[in-house]
Amino acid sequence: MAKKKFHALNVEVFNKPIIQIYSENLENELGKKINFDLTRYLKGKSSEAKLVVGKSGSNYIAKFESLKILPFYIKRSVRKGTSYVEDSFVVKVKDAYLRIKPFLLTRKKVHRSVRKSLRENAKSFVEKLLREKTREEVFRLIISLELQRIMNKKLRKTYPLAFCDIRNIEVLNKKVENFEEKTEKKEKISVEKIKESEDEVEDEKIEETEEKIEEKVEEKKEKKTRKKKENTEEKKEKKTKKPKKE
């Protein structure tokens, strides 16, 4: 039997050997999945990728299967007094189907109509941009932060964003038949109902705060009117009272 040793493996977007596999032969590792930490390659943004060992020609290469930002990084980015926008949809590129989940964070708290327009604009922009790209080109755009930069520039016309990124992207291995019908059903049933309920809760909170503010303003007005009445009554009493003669 051949001895096991470390084999350097190229990663498709980077095109250089940045990971190593301990094995007898790379042929035996075809189809193996590898978790790869991308934090150092994304300027400190805590991210993790899943790679699959494959073969292109005579060379072995690790291909991207998914890429996600770790949840604690997103939680750390969210601040009070802001609104977040999430979505999940399938995009058909030249050689694959991709599940894409963008994450947007506004600078201030906004109404649900603004969040809805941001969600729709982000989806249409991503679909148009990635339609003519390959799977590898899409991952390259995300890792180089080019997609996020263009999307942020496009969406800030709707409302300024504090954070704009792709929270999760994964390759759908199964063939997606009746692609448009399935995505529409999923979005209508699973995504939109949840978002509508979240939006309603947030709107109720906003309405409650507005009502409280209005109540406080009315209370201040009532206090002012009471003081004015008291002052006028005191003045009248002083005028009516005459000094007693000795």
XYZ file of C-alpha atoms in Angstrom, residues 71-84 104-106 162-163:
19
model
C -24.428 34.052 11.975
C -22.500 35.763 14.793
C -20.949 38.198 12.296
C -24.396 39.259 11.057
C -25.735 39.609 14.625
C -22.754 41.810 15.458
C -23.514 44.030 12.442
C -27.159 44.663 13.406
C -27.760 47.792 15.518
C -30.782 49.245 17.314
C -32.884 51.680 15.338
C -32.238 49.919 12.014
C -34.247 47.587 9.771
C -32.981 44.444 8.069
C -29.479 44.198 3.714
C -29.338 46.539 6.700
C -30.685 50.092 6.525
C -25.309 50.299 6.359
C -24.663 46.680 5.298
